[in-house]
XYZ file of C-alpha atoms in Angstrom:
609
model
C 11.928 20.910 20.053
C 15.008 22.225 21.805
C 15.075 25.681 23.372
C 12.619 27.111 20.839
C 10.166 24.321 21.727
C 8.892 24.272 18.155
C 9.316 22.152 15.035
C 9.049 23.527 11.507
C 7.007 21.360 9.137
C 7.547 22.133 5.467
C 4.928 21.222 2.848
C 6.052 21.325 -0.801
C 3.627 21.164 -3.728
C 5.307 19.610 -6.780
C 2.432 18.454 -9.026
C 1.068 21.865 -9.999
C -2.311 21.500 -8.247
C -3.684 23.804 -5.558
C -4.134 21.864 -2.322
C -7.056 22.924 -0.163
C -7.484 21.191 3.189
C -5.694 18.064 2.016
C -5.521 15.421 4.783
C -1.984 14.769 6.017
C -0.704 12.186 8.522
C 2.907 12.343 9.630
C 5.013 10.874 12.447
C 7.361 13.099 14.479
C 9.919 11.983 17.117
C 10.545 13.693 20.469
C 13.434 13.518 22.897
C 13.000 11.585 26.117
C 11.114 13.401 28.869
C 9.903 16.314 26.741
C 6.325 15.389 25.866
C 4.106 13.535 28.330
C 0.736 14.843 27.176
C 0.317 14.907 23.372
C -2.734 17.171 23.698
C -0.542 20.202 24.486
C 0.824 20.194 20.932
C -0.431 23.033 18.723
C 0.022 23.739 15.039
C 0.309 27.215 13.485
C 0.291 28.229 9.829
C 2.525 30.869 8.248
C 0.232 33.629 9.491
C 0.452 32.255 13.039
C -3.158 31.061 12.936
C -3.984 27.934 14.898
C -4.655 24.886 12.704
C -6.913 22.055 13.836
C -4.732 19.146 14.932
C -5.152 15.496 15.902
C -2.340 13.774 17.831
C -1.858 10.054 18.541
C 0.950 8.309 20.429
C 2.816 5.662 18.406
C 5.731 4.864 20.717
C 6.933 5.865 24.190
C 10.205 6.198 26.039
C 10.819 4.069 29.150
C 9.765 7.005 31.371
C 6.366 7.146 29.650
C 7.026 10.280 27.599
C 6.222 10.342 23.894
C 8.915 9.000 21.552
C 6.914 9.105 18.295
C 3.548 10.781 17.755
C 1.334 10.834 14.671
C -0.145 14.199 13.790
C -3.141 14.665 11.499
C -4.132 17.986 9.987
C -5.448 19.432 6.734
C -2.837 21.325 4.728
C -3.202 24.279 2.367
C -0.540 25.005 -0.233
C -0.682 26.669 -3.644
C 0.457 24.894 -6.803
C 4.251 24.729 -7.250
C 4.904 26.455 -3.942
C 5.583 25.591 -0.319
C 4.056 26.343 3.073
C 5.713 26.268 6.485
C 3.776 25.102 9.533
C 5.052 25.289 13.111
C 4.399 22.684 15.802
C 4.628 24.086 19.335
C 4.130 23.175 22.963
C 1.427 25.363 24.529
C -0.949 25.212 27.451
C -3.986 25.822 25.256
C -4.673 23.729 22.194
C -6.980 23.974 19.208
C -9.002 20.777 18.955
C -12.065 20.326 16.813
C -14.872 17.843 17.259
C -15.355 17.210 13.569
C -16.416 13.542 13.283
C -19.337 11.935 15.097
C -20.110 8.222 15.402
C -23.515 6.674 16.063
C -25.090 3.249 15.686
C -28.284 2.185 14.025
C -29.722 -1.264 13.403
C -27.172 -3.232 11.339
C -25.144 -0.112 10.567
C -22.476 2.199 11.923
C -22.931 5.867 10.981
C -19.956 8.181 10.512
C -20.857 11.878 10.254
C -17.985 14.057 8.988
C -20.006 17.270 8.924
C -20.169 17.269 5.131
C -21.332 13.687 4.593
C -22.934 10.801 6.461
C -21.675 7.285 5.775
C -23.838 4.330 6.802
C -21.623 1.220 7.068
C -23.262 -2.188 6.858
C -22.234 -4.306 9.869
C -23.320 -7.666 8.386
C -21.817 -7.722 4.914
C -19.120 -5.616 3.301
C -20.826 -3.321 0.767
C -19.269 -1.172 2.307
C -22.096 1.406 2.564
C -25.837 1.026 2.869
C -26.300 4.772 2.337
C -24.239 7.904 1.820
C -25.661 11.407 2.041
C -23.761 14.576 1.176
C -25.036 18.138 1.490
C -28.394 16.697 2.543
C -28.740 14.611 -0.642
C -28.638 10.815 -0.830
C -25.795 9.906 -3.201
C -25.773 6.114 -3.522
C -28.325 3.342 -3.345
C -26.800 1.056 -0.744
C -29.167 -1.784 -1.604
C -27.484 -2.116 -4.992
C -23.932 -1.234 -3.962
C -21.713 -4.199 -3.274
C -18.311 -5.867 -3.165
C -18.042 -9.034 -5.257
C -15.408 -11.741 -5.681
C -16.038 -13.956 -8.715
C -14.749 -17.550 -8.576
C -15.723 -20.221 -11.115
C -18.516 -17.996 -12.365
C -20.020 -17.548 -8.891
C -20.343 -14.132 -7.256
C -19.360 -14.318 -3.588
C -20.480 -11.632 -1.128
C -18.025 -10.905 1.723
C -19.143 -11.665 5.262
C -18.075 -9.464 8.180
C -16.437 -11.203 11.141
C -15.175 -8.107 12.964
C -15.956 -4.389 12.767
C -14.252 -1.985 15.185
C -13.330 1.656 15.517
C -9.571 1.223 15.174
C -8.754 4.919 15.387
C -11.224 7.572 16.524
C -10.344 11.240 16.338
C -11.751 14.683 15.551
C -10.049 14.963 12.125
C -9.639 11.342 11.037
C -11.484 8.206 12.084
C -10.659 4.687 10.867
C -13.091 1.778 10.832
C -11.445 -1.655 10.623
C -13.426 -4.480 9.020
C -12.280 -8.103 8.774
C -14.107 -10.963 7.133
C -14.067 -13.602 4.454
C -15.397 -14.707 1.104
C -16.525 -18.313 1.416
C -18.565 -20.709 -0.710
C -17.242 -23.998 0.590
C -14.427 -25.714 2.391
C -11.953 -25.268 -0.461
C -12.986 -21.771 -1.473
C -12.030 -19.230 1.127
C -10.462 -15.796 0.836
C -9.994 -13.392 3.721
C -10.106 -9.627 3.537
C -9.109 -6.687 5.715
C -10.455 -3.221 4.990
C -9.777 0.107 6.627
C -12.223 2.926 5.918
C -10.681 6.327 6.700
C -12.993 9.331 7.147
C -11.996 12.996 7.387
C -13.627 15.973 9.083
C -15.666 18.340 6.862
C -15.160 16.122 3.818
C -17.171 13.746 1.674
C -13.947 11.776 1.295
C -13.250 8.190 2.242
C -9.935 6.411 1.776
C -10.393 2.650 1.444
C -7.521 0.247 2.053
C -8.651 -3.202 0.955
C -6.503 -6.303 1.430
C -7.486 -9.566 -0.270
C -5.678 -12.542 1.274
C -5.415 -16.236 0.508
C -4.959 -17.687 4.033
C -4.334 -21.220 2.813
C -0.847 -22.710 2.866
C 1.046 -23.370 -0.344
C 1.872 -27.047 -0.948
C 5.427 -26.241 -2.241
C 6.351 -29.863 -3.115
C 10.052 -30.563 -2.679
C 10.671 -27.040 -1.402
C 9.642 -25.529 -4.763
C 7.318 -22.539 -4.769
C 5.813 -22.070 -8.222
C 2.667 -20.465 -9.525
C -0.088 -22.995 -10.061
C 0.484 -24.564 -6.636
C -2.498 -26.476 -5.218
C -2.767 -23.929 -2.412
C -3.426 -21.063 -4.835
C -6.824 -19.488 -5.337
C -7.829 -18.770 -8.944
C -10.542 -16.171 -9.516
C -12.022 -13.990 -12.266
C -12.650 -10.654 -10.584
C -12.734 -8.518 -7.466
C -14.978 -5.471 -7.857
C -16.522 -2.671 -5.792
C -19.768 -1.363 -7.298
C -21.708 1.772 -6.361
C -25.138 2.661 -7.739
C -26.088 6.339 -7.611
C -29.503 6.838 -6.093
C -31.417 9.731 -7.655
C -33.111 9.993 -11.024
C -31.353 13.210 -12.002
C -29.650 13.464 -15.357
C -26.036 12.415 -14.956
C -22.783 13.473 -16.534
C -19.623 11.372 -16.728
C -16.189 12.978 -16.775
C -12.647 11.669 -16.539
C -9.033 12.793 -16.604
C -6.390 10.177 -17.441
C -3.166 11.840 -16.330
C -2.018 14.772 -14.242
C -2.303 18.156 -15.955
C -4.873 16.675 -18.334
C -8.288 18.404 -18.373
C -11.487 16.489 -17.754
C -13.277 15.034 -20.759
C -17.055 14.656 -20.884
C -18.350 11.240 -21.975
C -20.933 11.502 -24.719
C -22.932 8.417 -23.717
C -23.681 6.587 -20.474
C -20.978 3.877 -20.582
C -17.250 4.177 -19.915
C -14.394 1.685 -19.616
C -10.822 2.597 -18.651
C -8.728 -0.558 -18.715
C -5.004 -0.786 -17.949
C -3.762 -4.218 -18.998
C 0.010 -3.729 -18.870
C 2.576 -1.128 -17.844
C 2.853 0.338 -21.334
C 6.649 0.417 -20.992
C 9.161 -0.693 -23.603
C 9.272 -4.184 -22.078
C 5.583 -4.376 -21.176
C 5.299 -8.078 -22.132
C 8.439 -9.183 -20.285
C 8.612 -12.805 -19.009
C 8.396 -11.246 -15.549
C 4.627 -11.569 -16.107
C 4.503 -15.325 -16.741
C 1.423 -17.046 -15.374
C 1.073 -20.524 -13.885
C 1.364 -22.025 -17.366
C 4.624 -20.213 -18.102
C 2.877 -17.885 -20.577
C 2.643 -14.084 -20.620
C -1.119 -13.375 -20.956
C -0.781 -9.737 -22.043
C -1.990 -8.514 -25.444
C -2.544 -4.764 -24.931
C 0.336 -2.351 -24.472
C -0.810 0.093 -21.801
C -4.433 1.203 -21.513
C -7.588 1.596 -23.546
C -10.571 3.906 -23.090
C -13.951 2.861 -24.464
C -17.028 5.081 -24.544
C -19.879 2.720 -25.186
C -18.684 0.286 -27.860
C -16.197 2.737 -29.372
C -12.472 2.688 -28.641
C -11.702 6.350 -27.939
C -8.083 6.299 -26.878
C -5.055 4.085 -26.354
C -2.008 5.045 -24.344
C 0.773 3.826 -22.119
C 0.133 4.786 -18.497
C -3.047 6.097 -16.918
C -3.740 7.416 -13.425
C -7.410 8.270 -13.930
C -9.802 10.385 -11.934
C -13.381 9.427 -12.851
C -16.546 11.255 -11.812
C -20.254 10.642 -12.308
C -22.818 13.099 -11.027
C -25.009 16.133 -11.420
C -24.944 19.734 -10.272
C -26.142 18.621 -6.821
C -24.445 15.288 -6.094
C -21.666 13.165 -7.478
C -19.139 10.412 -6.887
C -15.518 10.384 -7.993
C -12.766 7.802 -7.604
C -8.994 7.701 -7.982
C -5.976 5.761 -6.772
C -2.335 6.781 -6.485
C -0.928 3.737 -8.314
C -3.321 2.687 -11.069
C -1.144 1.668 -14.013
C 1.702 0.407 -11.816
C -0.595 -2.233 -10.249
C -2.094 -3.491 -13.502
C -4.408 -5.019 -14.508
C -6.953 -2.452 -13.354
C -10.242 -1.128 -14.670
C -12.873 1.487 -13.887
C -16.248 1.183 -15.581
C -19.459 3.168 -15.574
C -22.655 1.683 -16.913
C -25.652 3.959 -16.728
C -25.748 5.071 -13.059
C -23.357 2.440 -11.695
C -19.641 2.955 -10.967
C -17.476 -0.179 -10.779
C -13.909 -0.167 -9.436
C -12.366 -3.388 -10.697
C -9.385 -4.124 -8.460
C -8.853 -7.438 -10.262
C -10.789 -6.926 -13.517
C -12.694 -9.500 -15.508
C -11.431 -7.795 -18.680
C -8.043 -9.471 -18.117
C -7.353 -12.244 -20.629
C -6.266 -14.692 -17.904
C -7.703 -15.501 -14.498
C -6.029 -14.040 -11.411
C -3.978 -16.174 -9.021
C -3.334 -15.435 -5.365
C -0.776 -17.882 -4.034
C -1.125 -19.600 -0.686
C -0.288 -17.079 2.035
C -0.193 -14.211 -0.460
C -2.201 -10.997 -0.237
C -2.658 -7.759 -2.136
C -3.620 -4.391 -0.668
C -5.273 -1.788 -2.856
C -5.833 1.820 -1.802
C -8.587 3.802 -3.461
C -10.303 7.090 -2.744
C -13.958 7.981 -3.084
C -15.274 11.509 -2.893
C -18.994 12.219 -2.672
C -19.017 15.688 -4.187
C -20.529 17.529 -7.123
C -17.032 18.702 -8.157
C -15.051 16.370 -10.470
C -11.698 17.909 -9.514
C -11.824 17.012 -5.788
C -9.473 14.017 -6.148
C -6.791 15.468 -8.412
C -4.360 15.534 -5.452
C -4.556 11.742 -5.024
C -2.096 11.263 -7.876
C 0.666 12.718 -5.707
C -0.300 13.219 -2.029
C 1.617 15.736 0.057
C 4.545 14.497 2.157
C 5.620 16.772 5.061
C 9.276 17.415 5.873
C 11.012 18.312 9.123
C 14.658 19.285 9.470
C 17.155 16.392 9.787
C 18.434 17.909 13.032
C 15.043 17.235 14.630
C 15.486 13.498 14.089
C 19.003 13.623 15.532
C 17.978 15.796 18.492
C 15.176 13.427 19.436
C 17.511 10.464 19.945
C 14.694 8.250 18.649
C 16.862 6.777 15.871
C 19.963 5.085 17.337
C 23.219 5.867 15.559
C 21.935 8.945 13.712
C 24.795 11.456 14.042
C 24.641 14.030 11.274
C 27.877 15.743 12.286
C 29.814 12.512 12.005
C 28.741 11.865 8.409
C 31.866 13.339 6.829
C 32.007 11.460 3.569
C 33.677 12.662 0.407
C 31.856 13.564 -2.781
C 32.579 10.185 -4.367
C 30.706 8.454 -1.550
C 27.622 10.630 -1.995
C 27.834 10.277 -5.772
C 27.748 6.504 -5.366
C 24.792 6.605 -2.965
C 22.842 8.953 -5.226
C 23.068 6.619 -8.225
C 20.055 4.942 -6.602
C 17.894 7.984 -7.447
C 19.886 9.930 -10.078
C 21.139 8.979 -13.530
C 20.306 6.315 -16.086
C 20.720 3.411 -13.672
C 18.616 4.546 -10.725
C 16.247 2.130 -9.000
C 13.113 3.372 -10.763
C 14.770 3.320 -14.206
C 15.948 -0.247 -13.626
C 12.340 -1.339 -13.242
C 11.951 -0.879 -16.975
C 14.573 -3.554 -17.771
C 12.322 -6.453 -16.777
C 9.145 -4.384 -16.358
C 9.051 -4.626 -12.569
C 5.360 -3.669 -12.570
C 2.006 -5.330 -12.103
C 0.247 -5.911 -8.784
C 2.625 -8.670 -7.662
C 5.890 -6.990 -8.730
C 5.387 -3.268 -8.222
C 7.616 -1.790 -5.538
C 10.193 -4.548 -5.865
C 13.801 -3.724 -6.779
C 15.308 -5.398 -9.819
C 18.383 -7.442 -8.801
C 20.441 -6.567 -11.861
C 23.669 -7.511 -10.043
C 22.556 -11.143 -10.367
C 22.336 -10.744 -14.154
C 25.943 -9.671 -14.739
C 26.967 -12.985 -16.327
C 23.662 -13.683 -18.062
C 23.410 -13.741 -21.858
C 19.586 -13.741 -21.813
C 17.637 -10.697 -23.008
C 15.540 -10.853 -19.834
C 17.020 -12.138 -16.587
C 14.289 -12.141 -13.947
C 15.743 -11.678 -10.479
C 14.280 -9.843 -7.488
C 16.176 -8.142 -4.670
C 13.471 -9.051 -2.155
C 14.990 -9.018 1.331
C 18.698 -9.471 0.729
C 19.250 -6.547 3.120
C 17.034 -4.012 4.897
C 16.696 -1.622 1.991
C 13.636 0.042 3.567
C 15.716 1.227 6.503
C 18.426 2.591 4.204
C 15.831 4.486 2.167
C 14.280 5.860 5.359
C 17.652 7.141 6.575
C 18.365 8.824 3.251
C 14.947 10.482 3.171
C 15.053 11.954 6.678
C 18.625 13.252 6.266
C 18.228 14.716 2.753
C 14.532 15.550 2.384
C 14.657 14.199 -1.172
C 11.229 12.833 -2.099
C 12.730 10.222 -4.446
C 13.948 8.243 -1.421
C 10.479 8.444 0.121
C 8.774 7.267 -3.058
C 10.955 4.165 -3.441
C 10.604 3.380 0.269
C 6.806 3.652 0.263
C 6.446 1.448 -2.798
C 8.855 -1.185 -1.468
C 7.083 -1.291 1.899
C 3.761 -2.089 0.227
C 5.339 -4.887 -1.825
C 7.088 -6.532 1.139
C 4.015 -6.359 3.376
C 1.828 -8.068 0.788
C 4.014 -10.362 -1.307
C 7.195 -11.204 0.606
C 5.519 -12.225 3.890
C 3.860 -15.638 4.132
C 0.380 -14.819 5.488
C -0.835 -18.184 6.719
C -1.323 -20.221 9.906
C -1.727 -23.504 8.028
C 1.844 -24.432 7.063
C 4.792 -25.602 9.158
C 5.473 -23.428 12.174
C 8.890 -22.365 10.864
C 7.190 -20.961 7.735
C 3.971 -19.372 9.024
C 4.095 -15.544 8.808
C 7.751 -15.648 7.832
C 9.674 -13.568 5.299
C 10.755 -15.045 1.972
C 14.383 -14.715 0.942
C 15.721 -12.878 -2.075
C 15.644 -14.681 -5.416
C 18.275 -17.428 -5.673
C 21.678 -16.221 -6.898
C 22.483 -16.101 -10.614
C 19.394 -17.989 -11.742
C 16.157 -16.811 -13.326
C 13.167 -16.669 -10.956
C 10.906 -18.370 -13.539
C 7.441 -19.091 -12.049
C 8.580 -18.885 -8.413
C 7.967 -15.109 -8.637
C 9.277 -13.773 -5.300
C 9.486 -17.094 -3.492
C 13.057 -18.072 -4.309
C 12.909 -21.633 -5.709
C 11.274 -22.903 -8.907
C 10.791 -26.298 -10.519
C 12.926 -24.913 -13.341
C 15.918 -25.435 -11.049
C 15.513 -29.202 -11.369
C 17.385 -28.959 -14.663
C 20.054 -26.581 -13.406
C 20.945 -27.527 -9.819
C 21.769 -30.518 -7.702
C 18.718 -31.625 -5.734
C 20.790 -31.567 -2.545
C 20.896 -27.774 -2.773
C 17.140 -27.249 -3.092
C 14.721 -25.955 -0.536
C 12.799 -22.713 -0.459
C 10.559 -21.086 2.071
C 10.882 -18.304 4.635
C 14.044 -18.283 6.726
C 14.835 -15.950 9.627
C 18.448 -15.435 8.509
C 17.124 -12.739 6.179
C 14.454 -11.244 8.435
C 14.532 -7.450 8.506
C 12.021 -5.408 10.494
C 13.789 -2.129 11.326
C 12.710 -0.380 8.131
C 9.114 -1.535 8.533
C 9.148 -0.292 12.130
C 10.271 3.207 11.137
C 7.743 3.269 8.317
C 5.058 2.744 10.966
C 6.514 5.498 13.139
C 6.645 7.897 10.184
C 3.246 7.099 8.655
C 1.116 5.302 11.236
C 0.629 2.438 8.734
C -0.939 -0.392 10.751
C 0.077 -3.009 8.184
C 3.729 -2.187 8.921
C 3.116 -2.454 12.651
C 1.365 -5.805 12.290
C 4.144 -7.082 10.003
C 6.875 -6.187 12.517
C 5.073 -7.916 15.396
C 4.333 -11.083 13.414
C 7.864 -11.291 12.015
C 9.308 -10.874 15.520
C 7.058 -13.666 16.794
C 8.107 -15.851 13.867
C 11.810 -15.279 14.565
C 11.231 -16.066 18.230
C 9.521 -19.346 17.387
C 12.337 -20.233 14.980
C 15.022 -19.590 17.591
C 13.138 -21.522 20.263
C 12.837 -24.478 17.909
C 16.542 -24.348 17.053
C 17.660 -24.052 20.679
C 15.295 -26.833 21.694
C 16.655 -29.070 18.964
C 20.239 -28.394 20.039
C 19.386 -29.106 23.678
C 17.649 -32.360 22.808
C 20.654 -33.397 20.747
C 23.137 -32.440 23.490
C 21.337 -34.339 26.282
C 20.227 -37.326 24.283
C 21.398 -40.650 25.792
C 22.430 -41.681 22.303
C 25.120 -38.949 22.039
């Protein structure tokens, strides 16, 4: 904060939507010795009014002072404009007791002031009841989460439910459990329910994980492995409770007005990316086939096909003049296949939809995290902002002044224009990272966020050369550095999407394999060879025809283990998945080094040497 003891926080609105009390979480660094009590921080708007603030410590200096803190507040900014907030150190602070927690039999109750959420503590529904503005919105007895395997509907059990983060503006409930029907059928899940003061809003992060080990015979890691779990659907279903006459409305893309559904049934189904290479071999299944037949999305009202298009990011609402329920997610089409359906008074969010022509496969140790938003309001437009949430900015000098990022010296970055031109090709021009996704259609729930390794395809004569950058270097950290020093949101977007991919797909989430593999990080795709059905796991059975067997062997290896970028993502966002990933990867590297050193010592002191 320097001599002024204040930090300017800039909020830019770029989507063309008025933002009213939009929840924002953002990490800010402080120099050593400056901030010992985070509760003395205050936030002021442009008119110097105090803004309600929640502060949490993420990291500390060796003297106990705050190194990184996470601030939560609700931002206001008009469409296509910007607002400047000021964070200051003051003796008096403006704290609000906005969220209240209580317990009832078999339920935890979260009261945000605008809505009451009753969370089932025995099975993940997740709610037994939700009331908003004094009206009961959903029938918890008929609301549920279902995983369908071999035609059986499995209800998730709860093994752990805790208040992970409790605050006046945002409270997070962590739920862990499993889907189980027998010894061979087991899927774990982790869900974080985020609640916000004075809102009927809940943000749900839901991670589905296959905790079993892959068999990877001969060091080959292909789809169809015996450790994979094959399933038909994962769905969240909510039944609205009252008998009032309902309306159904939806908007498919930003700047598109809401359309009223004439009947009582709606299906929005995104099967593929809708891009020019939507049926790329990047989407091969365990049989080596691409099971995609629809380019983009379809909208059905009842039995009638109303619309077809390429890429949808829908906001869907069902309700009346008194109560309602809407849903949206930031990355709908990018994480295809996805579907939202409404049948009479029931809203289904199909994270892995049964409408997909093939079954879904989660490989051993693989997981997928989906983020969705629910808003219990009579206004359909409440979730328009979800398509492009606000990202705060602070001046680059604040990062440098804090000393919290070693080696960050803005004044020493005296590079010529050619250097910056080269760096900026990652976000500008025809060959930027996002544009390159289109070459092999680097989309779908397993691929989205990944960076296409086109440098491996230089000598290829194939139309499609499937190669993934994975973890060849710590690209997350590079993207983080570019974002904080330039304030360009393109760097932030690529970073956020890559983080999600690495946390879910590139880390081996199992305790059941060899110790040198468990919770490790997979390498980049093998050099100059198509990934085939190994997806992001480096080595495929296809290589048997192209390489000497002596050079085979996949699996995680600590020589390409990067955690710095994930660490700073946690400090900047408070994302617990990043924190957990860093800790587990560090433990994995430690175990690997201990094993190597132990092996060398045994060899050195063996009586046979």
